[in-house]
mmCIF file of C-alpha atoms and ligand atoms in Angstrom:
data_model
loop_
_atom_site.group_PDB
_atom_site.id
_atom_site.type_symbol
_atom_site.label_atom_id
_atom_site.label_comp_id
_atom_site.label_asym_id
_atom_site.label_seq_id
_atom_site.Cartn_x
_atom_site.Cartn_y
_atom_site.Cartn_z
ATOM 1 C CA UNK Q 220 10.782 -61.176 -57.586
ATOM 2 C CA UNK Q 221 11.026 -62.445 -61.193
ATOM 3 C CA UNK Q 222 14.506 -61.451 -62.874
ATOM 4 C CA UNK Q 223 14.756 -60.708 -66.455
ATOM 5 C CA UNK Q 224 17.735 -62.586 -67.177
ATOM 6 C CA UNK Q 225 18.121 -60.517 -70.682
ATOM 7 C CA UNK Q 226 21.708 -61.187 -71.982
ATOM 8 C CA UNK Q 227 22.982 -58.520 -73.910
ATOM 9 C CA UNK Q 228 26.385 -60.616 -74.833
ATOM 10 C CA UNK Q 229 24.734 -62.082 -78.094
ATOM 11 C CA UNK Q 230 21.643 -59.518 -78.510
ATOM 12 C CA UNK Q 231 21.188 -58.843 -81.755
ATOM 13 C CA UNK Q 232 24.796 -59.788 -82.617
ATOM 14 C CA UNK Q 233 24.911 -60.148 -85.756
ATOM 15 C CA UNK Q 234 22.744 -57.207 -86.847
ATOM 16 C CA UNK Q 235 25.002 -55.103 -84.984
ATOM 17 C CA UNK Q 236 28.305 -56.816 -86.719
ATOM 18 C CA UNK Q 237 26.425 -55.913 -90.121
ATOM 19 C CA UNK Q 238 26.450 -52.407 -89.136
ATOM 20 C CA UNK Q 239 29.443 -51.569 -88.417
ATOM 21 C CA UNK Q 240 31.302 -53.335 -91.538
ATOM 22 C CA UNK Q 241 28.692 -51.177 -93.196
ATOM 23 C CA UNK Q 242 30.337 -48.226 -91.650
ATOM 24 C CA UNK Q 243 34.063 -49.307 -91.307
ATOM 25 C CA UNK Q 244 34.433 -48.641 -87.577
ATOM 26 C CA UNK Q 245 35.775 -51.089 -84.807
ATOM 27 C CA UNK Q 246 34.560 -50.579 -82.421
ATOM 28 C CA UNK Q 247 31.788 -47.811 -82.559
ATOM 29 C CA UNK Q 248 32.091 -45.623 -80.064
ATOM 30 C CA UNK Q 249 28.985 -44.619 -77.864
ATOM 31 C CA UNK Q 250 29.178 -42.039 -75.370
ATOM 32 C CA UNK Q 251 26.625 -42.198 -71.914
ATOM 33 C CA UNK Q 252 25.600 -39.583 -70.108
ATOM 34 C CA UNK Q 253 22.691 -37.535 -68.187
ATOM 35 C CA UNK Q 254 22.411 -35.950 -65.000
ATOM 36 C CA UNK Q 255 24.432 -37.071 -61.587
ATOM 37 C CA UNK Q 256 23.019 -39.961 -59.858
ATOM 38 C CA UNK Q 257 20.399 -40.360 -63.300
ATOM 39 C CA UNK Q 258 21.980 -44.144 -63.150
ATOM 40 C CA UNK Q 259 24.640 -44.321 -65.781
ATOM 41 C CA UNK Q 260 27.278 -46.608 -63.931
ATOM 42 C CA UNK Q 261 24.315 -49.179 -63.092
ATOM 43 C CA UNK Q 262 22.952 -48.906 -66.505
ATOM 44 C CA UNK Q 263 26.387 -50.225 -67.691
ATOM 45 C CA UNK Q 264 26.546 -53.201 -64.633
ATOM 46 C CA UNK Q 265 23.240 -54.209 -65.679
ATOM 47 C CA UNK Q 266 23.887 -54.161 -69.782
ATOM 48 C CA UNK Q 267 27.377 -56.364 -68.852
ATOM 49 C CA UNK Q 268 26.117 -57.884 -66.045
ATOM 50 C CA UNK Q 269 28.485 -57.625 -63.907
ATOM 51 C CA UNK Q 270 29.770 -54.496 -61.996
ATOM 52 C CA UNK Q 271 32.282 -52.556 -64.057
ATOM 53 C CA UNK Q 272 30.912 -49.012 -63.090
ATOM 54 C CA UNK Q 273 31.416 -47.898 -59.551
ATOM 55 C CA UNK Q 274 27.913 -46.713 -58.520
ATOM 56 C CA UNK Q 275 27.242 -43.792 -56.295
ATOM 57 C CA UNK Q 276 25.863 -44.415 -52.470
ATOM 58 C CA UNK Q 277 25.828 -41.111 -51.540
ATOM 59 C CA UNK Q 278 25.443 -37.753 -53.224
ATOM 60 C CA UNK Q 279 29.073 -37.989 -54.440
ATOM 61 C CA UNK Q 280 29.240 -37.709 -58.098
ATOM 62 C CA UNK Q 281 31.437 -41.255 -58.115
ATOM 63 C CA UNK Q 282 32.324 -40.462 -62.288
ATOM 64 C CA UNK Q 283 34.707 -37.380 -62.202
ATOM 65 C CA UNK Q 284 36.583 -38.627 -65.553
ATOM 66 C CA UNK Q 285 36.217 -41.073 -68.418
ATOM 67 C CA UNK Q 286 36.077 -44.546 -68.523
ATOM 68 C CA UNK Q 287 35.418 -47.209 -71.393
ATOM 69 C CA UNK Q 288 33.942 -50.413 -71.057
ATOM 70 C CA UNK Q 289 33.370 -53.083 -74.588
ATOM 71 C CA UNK Q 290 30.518 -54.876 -75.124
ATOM 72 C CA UNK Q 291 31.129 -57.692 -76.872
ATOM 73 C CA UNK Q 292 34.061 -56.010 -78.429
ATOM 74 C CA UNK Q 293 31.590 -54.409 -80.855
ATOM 75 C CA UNK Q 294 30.501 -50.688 -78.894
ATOM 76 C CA UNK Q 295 32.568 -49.226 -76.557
ATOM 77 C CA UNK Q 296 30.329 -47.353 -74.130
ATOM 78 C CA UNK Q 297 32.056 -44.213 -72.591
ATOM 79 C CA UNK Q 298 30.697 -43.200 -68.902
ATOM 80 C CA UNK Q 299 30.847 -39.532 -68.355
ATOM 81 C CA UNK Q 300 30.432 -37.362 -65.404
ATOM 82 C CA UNK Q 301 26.818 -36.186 -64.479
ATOM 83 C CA UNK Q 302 25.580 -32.513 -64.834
ATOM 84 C CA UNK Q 303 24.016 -31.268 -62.032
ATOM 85 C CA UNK Q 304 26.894 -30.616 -59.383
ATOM 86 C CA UNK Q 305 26.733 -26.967 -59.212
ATOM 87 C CA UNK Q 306 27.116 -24.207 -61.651
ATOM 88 C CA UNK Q 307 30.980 -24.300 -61.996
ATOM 89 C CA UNK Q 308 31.441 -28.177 -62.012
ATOM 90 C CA UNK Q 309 28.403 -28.592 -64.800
ATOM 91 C CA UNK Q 310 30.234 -25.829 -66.793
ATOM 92 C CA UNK Q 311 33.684 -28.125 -66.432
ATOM 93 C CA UNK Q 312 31.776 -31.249 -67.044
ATOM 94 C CA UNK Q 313 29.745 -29.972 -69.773
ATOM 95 C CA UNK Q 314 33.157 -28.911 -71.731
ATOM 96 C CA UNK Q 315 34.184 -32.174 -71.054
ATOM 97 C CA UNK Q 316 31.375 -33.635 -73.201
ATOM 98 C CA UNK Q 317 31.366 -31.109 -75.814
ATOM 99 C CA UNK Q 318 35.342 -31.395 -76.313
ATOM 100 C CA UNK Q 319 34.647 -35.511 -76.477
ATOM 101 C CA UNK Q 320 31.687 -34.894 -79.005
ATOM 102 C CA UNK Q 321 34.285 -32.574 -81.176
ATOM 103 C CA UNK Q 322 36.760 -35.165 -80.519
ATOM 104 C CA UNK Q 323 38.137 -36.027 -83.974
ATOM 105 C CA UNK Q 324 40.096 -39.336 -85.848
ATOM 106 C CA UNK Q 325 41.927 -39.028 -89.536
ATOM 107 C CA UNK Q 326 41.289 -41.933 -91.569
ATOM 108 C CA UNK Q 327 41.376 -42.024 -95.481
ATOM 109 C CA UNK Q 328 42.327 -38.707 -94.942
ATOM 110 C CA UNK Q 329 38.938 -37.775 -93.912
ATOM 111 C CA UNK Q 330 38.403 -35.959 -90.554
ATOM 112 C CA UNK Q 331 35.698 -37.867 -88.689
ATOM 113 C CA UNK Q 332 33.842 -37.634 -85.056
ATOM 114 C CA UNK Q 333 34.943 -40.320 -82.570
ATOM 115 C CA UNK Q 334 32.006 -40.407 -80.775
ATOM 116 C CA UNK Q 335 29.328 -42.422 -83.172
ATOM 117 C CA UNK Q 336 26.186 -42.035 -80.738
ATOM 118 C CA UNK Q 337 25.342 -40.681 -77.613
ATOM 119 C CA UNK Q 338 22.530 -42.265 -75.361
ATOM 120 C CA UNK Q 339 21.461 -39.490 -72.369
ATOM 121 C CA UNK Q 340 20.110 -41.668 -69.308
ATOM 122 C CA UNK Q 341 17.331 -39.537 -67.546
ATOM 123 C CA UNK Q 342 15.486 -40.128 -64.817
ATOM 124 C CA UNK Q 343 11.499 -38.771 -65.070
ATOM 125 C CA UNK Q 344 10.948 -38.305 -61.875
ATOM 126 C CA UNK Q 345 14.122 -35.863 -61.071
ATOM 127 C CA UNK Q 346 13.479 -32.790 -59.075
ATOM 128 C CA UNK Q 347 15.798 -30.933 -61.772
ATOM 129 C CA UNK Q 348 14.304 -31.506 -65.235
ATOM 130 C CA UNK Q 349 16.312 -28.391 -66.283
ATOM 131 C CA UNK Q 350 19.444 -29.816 -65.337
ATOM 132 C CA UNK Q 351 18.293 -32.652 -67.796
ATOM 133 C CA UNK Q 352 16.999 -30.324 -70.449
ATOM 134 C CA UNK Q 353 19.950 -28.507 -70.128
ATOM 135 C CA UNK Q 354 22.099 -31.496 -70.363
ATOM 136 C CA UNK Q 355 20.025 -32.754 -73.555
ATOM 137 C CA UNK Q 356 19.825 -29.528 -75.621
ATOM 138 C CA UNK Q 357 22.465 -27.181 -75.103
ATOM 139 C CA UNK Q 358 25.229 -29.616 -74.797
ATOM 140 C CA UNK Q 359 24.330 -32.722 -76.844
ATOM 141 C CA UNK Q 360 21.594 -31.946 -79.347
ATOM 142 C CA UNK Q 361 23.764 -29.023 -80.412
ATOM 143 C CA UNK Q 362 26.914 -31.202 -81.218
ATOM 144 C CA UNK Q 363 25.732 -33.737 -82.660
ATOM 145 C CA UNK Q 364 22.859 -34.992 -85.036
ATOM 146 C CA UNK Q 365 19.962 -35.767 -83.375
ATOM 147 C CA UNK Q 366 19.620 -39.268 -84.898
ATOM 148 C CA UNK Q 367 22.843 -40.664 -83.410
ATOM 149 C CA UNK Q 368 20.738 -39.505 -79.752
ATOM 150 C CA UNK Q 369 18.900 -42.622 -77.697
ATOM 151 C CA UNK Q 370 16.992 -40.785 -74.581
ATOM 152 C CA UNK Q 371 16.658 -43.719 -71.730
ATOM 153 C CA UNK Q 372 14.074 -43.001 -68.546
ATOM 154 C CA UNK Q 373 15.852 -45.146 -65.874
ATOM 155 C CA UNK Q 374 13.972 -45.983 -62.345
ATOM 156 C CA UNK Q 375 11.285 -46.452 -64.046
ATOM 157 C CA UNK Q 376 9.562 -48.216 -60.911
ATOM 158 C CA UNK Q 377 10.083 -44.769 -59.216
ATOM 159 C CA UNK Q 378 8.452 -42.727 -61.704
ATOM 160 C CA UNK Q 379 5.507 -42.365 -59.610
ATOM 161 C CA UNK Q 380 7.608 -42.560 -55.686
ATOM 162 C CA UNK Q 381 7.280 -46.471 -56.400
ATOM 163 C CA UNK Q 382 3.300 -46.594 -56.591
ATOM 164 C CA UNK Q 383 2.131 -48.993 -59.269
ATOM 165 C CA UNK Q 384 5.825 -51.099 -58.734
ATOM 166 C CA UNK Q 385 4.700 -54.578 -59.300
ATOM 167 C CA UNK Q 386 7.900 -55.868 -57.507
ATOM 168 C CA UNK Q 387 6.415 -59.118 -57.684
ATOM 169 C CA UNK Q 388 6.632 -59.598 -61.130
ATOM 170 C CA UNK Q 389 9.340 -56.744 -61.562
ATOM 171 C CA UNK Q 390 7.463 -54.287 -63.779
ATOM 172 C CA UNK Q 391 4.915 -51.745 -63.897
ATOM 173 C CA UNK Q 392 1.171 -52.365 -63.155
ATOM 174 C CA UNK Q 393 -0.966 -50.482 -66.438
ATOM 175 C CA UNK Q 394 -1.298 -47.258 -64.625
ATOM 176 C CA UNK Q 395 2.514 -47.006 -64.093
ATOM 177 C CA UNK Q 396 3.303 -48.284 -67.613
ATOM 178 C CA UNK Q 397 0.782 -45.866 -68.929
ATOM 179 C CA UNK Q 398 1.923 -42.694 -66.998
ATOM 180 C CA UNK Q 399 5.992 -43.588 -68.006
ATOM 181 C CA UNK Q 400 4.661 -43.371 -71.911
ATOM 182 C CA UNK Q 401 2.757 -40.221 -71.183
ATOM 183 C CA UNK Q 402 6.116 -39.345 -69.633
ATOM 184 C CA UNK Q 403 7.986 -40.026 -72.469
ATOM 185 C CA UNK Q 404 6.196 -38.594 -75.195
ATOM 186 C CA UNK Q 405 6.074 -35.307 -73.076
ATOM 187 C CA UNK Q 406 9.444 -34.986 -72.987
ATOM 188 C CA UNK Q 407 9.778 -35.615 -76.916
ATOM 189 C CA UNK Q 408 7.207 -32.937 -77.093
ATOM 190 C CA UNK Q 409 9.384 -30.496 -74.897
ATOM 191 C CA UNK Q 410 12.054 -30.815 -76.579
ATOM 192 C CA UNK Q 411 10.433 -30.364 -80.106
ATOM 193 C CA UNK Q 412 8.885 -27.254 -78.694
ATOM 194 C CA UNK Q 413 12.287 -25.785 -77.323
ATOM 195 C CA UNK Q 414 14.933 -26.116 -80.248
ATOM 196 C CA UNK Q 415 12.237 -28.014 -83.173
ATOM 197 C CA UNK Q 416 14.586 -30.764 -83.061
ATOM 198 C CA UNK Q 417 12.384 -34.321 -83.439
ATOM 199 C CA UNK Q 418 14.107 -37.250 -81.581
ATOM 200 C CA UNK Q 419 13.273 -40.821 -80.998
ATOM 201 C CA UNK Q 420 10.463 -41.259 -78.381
ATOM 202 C CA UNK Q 421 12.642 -42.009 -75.280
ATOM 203 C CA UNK Q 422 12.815 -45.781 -74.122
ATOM 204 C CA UNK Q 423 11.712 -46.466 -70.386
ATOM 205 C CA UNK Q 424 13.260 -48.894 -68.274
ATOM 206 C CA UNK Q 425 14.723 -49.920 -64.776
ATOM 207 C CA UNK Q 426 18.755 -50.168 -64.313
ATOM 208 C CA UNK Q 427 18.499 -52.071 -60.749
ATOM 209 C CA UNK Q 428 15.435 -53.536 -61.886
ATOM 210 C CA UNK Q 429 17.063 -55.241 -64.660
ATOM 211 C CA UNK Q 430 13.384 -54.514 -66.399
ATOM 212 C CA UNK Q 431 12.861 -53.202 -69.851
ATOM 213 C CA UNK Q 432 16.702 -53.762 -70.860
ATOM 214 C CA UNK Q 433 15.762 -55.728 -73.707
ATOM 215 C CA UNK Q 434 13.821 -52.714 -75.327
ATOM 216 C CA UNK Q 435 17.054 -50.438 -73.722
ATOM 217 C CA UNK Q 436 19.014 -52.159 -76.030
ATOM 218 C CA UNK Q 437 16.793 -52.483 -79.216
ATOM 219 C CA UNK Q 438 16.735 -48.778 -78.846
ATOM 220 C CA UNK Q 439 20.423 -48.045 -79.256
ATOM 221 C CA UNK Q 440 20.475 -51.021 -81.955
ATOM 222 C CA UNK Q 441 17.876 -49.172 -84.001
ATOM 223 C CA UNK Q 442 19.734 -46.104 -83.733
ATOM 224 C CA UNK Q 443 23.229 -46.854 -84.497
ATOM 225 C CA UNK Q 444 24.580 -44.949 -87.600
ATOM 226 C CA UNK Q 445 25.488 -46.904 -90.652
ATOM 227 C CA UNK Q 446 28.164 -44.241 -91.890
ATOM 228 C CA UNK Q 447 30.582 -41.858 -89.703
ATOM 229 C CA UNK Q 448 30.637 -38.242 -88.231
ATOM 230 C CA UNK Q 449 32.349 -36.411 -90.963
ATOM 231 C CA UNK Q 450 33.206 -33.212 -88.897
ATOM 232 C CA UNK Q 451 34.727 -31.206 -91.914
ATOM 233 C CA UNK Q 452 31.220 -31.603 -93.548
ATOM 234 C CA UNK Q 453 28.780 -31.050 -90.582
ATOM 235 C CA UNK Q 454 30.312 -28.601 -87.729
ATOM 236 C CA UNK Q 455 28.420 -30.575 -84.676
HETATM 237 N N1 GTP A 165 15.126 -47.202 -57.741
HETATM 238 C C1 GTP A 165 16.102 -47.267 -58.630
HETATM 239 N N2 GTP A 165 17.333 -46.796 -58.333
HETATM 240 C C2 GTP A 165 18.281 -46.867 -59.283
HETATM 241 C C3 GTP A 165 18.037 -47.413 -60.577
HETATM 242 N N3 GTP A 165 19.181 -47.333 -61.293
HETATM 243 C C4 GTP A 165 20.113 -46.757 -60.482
HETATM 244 N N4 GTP A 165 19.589 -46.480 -59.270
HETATM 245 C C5 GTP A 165 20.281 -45.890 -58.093
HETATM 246 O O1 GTP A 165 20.625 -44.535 -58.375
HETATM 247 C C6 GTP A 165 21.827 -44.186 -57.687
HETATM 248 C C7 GTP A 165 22.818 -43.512 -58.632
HETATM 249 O O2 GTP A 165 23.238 -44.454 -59.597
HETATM 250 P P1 GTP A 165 24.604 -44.312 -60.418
HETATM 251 O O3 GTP A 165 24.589 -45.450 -61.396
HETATM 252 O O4 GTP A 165 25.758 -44.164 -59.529
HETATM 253 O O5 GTP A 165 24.350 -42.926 -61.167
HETATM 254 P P2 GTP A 165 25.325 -42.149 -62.159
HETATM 255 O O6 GTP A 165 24.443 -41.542 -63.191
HETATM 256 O O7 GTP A 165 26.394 -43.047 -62.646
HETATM 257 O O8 GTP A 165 25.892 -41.022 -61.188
HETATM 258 P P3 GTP A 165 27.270 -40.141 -61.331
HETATM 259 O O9 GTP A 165 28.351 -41.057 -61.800
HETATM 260 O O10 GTP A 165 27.453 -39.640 -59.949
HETATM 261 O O11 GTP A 165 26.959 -39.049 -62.289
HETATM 262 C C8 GTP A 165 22.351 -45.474 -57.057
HETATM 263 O O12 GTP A 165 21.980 -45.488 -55.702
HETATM 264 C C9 GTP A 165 21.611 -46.563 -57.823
HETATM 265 O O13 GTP A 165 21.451 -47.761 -57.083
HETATM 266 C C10 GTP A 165 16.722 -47.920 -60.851
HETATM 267 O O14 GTP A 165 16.418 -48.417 -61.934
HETATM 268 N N5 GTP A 165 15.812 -47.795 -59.853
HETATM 269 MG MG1 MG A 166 28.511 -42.872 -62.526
#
């Protein structure tokens, strides 16, 4: 199996420096979240290479609160716990991420959000879209503007149950890489089409795979804000 041995330590470094002296924030803070078991924890491992997430084996939800981990001291990526655990723990969990969305910070004497961006990791081929939906709409798209959102398909090599998995050369054959950008634009389509809201075409790519993680990243470069949340302005 070929191994993308993508380093996100120095990716884009600079560019990302730029930005936030542009913005004033050390580090900016990025929240991650989507759907139990939609592959946050190895999304992290894989963009630090190295396990700092605990991943799940089972169907236990393994992230019941929140942790931090800093990439190159520059974002400061905040796991939360998956929707998707029943109707009373989603409506705990989903609290959780709307009370860390409205989470606030006083500097200059201006009241700003402390989360800068949210990226929601899905998984396309979940049984439970509406859990994702949900997840995506109701609880993030409502709190915050939709251009601080990056939408990230993980598994992609078990979009389709695995078929068209070139595990080989660890990436899709055409007809899988062709069905994951149908995929993708469908679900920008959906969610136009249920709130009008136009986001980013979601990024595809493969957490245990290690594939795609370059374009993972480019995503959430090209979206990071260049000014703060000012909550006293905006209410989300
Ligand atoms: N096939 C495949 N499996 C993956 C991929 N990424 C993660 N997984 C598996 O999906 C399962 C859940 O992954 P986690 O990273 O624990 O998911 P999570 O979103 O953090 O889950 P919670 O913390 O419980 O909400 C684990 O068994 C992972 O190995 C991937 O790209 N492909
Ligand atoms: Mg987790």
């Amino acid at each position: 199996m070929t191994v993308n041995n993508f380093n996100s330590e120095n990716y884009r470094l600079t560019e990302i420096k730029e930005n936030l002296d542009k913005m004033g924030v050390y580090p900016l803070d990025v929240m991650i979240t989507g759907v139990t078991g939609a592959g946050k924890s190895t999304t992290l491992n894989t963009l630090f290479n190295k396990e700092v997430a605990s991943v799940g084996l089972g169907c236990d939800p393994m992230t019941m609160n929140l942790d931090a981990y800093n990439l190159h001291g520059q974002l400061r990526l905040w796991d939360t716990p998956g929707l998707g655990d029943g109707i009373n723990q989603d409506k705990i969990h989903s609290k959780k991420l709307i009370d860390l969305l409205h989470k606030t910070y006083v500097s200059s004497s201006k009241t700003h959000g402390f989360i800068d961006m949210v990226i929601i990791v899905i998984e396309g081929s979940n049984r439970d879209m509406g859990t994702t939906f949900q997840l995506i709409i109701d609880v993030i798209l409502e709190n915050i503007e939709p251009e601080r959102v990056v939408i990230a398909i993980n598994k992609a090599d078990m979009a389709k149950k695995g078929r068209g998995w070139d595990s080989q050369n660890n990436e899709p054959t055409q007809g899988l890489e062709d069905f994951l950008e149908a995929q993708a634009e469908a679900i920008k389509i959906r969610i136009k089409a249920s709130c009008g809201i136009d986001i980013k075409k979601p990024v595809y790519y493969s957490a245990d795979n290690h594939y795609n993680i370059q374009s993972f990243m480019d995503a959430i470069i090209d979206a990071m804000p260049l000014s703060r949340r000012n909550l006293l302005l905006h209410s989300a």
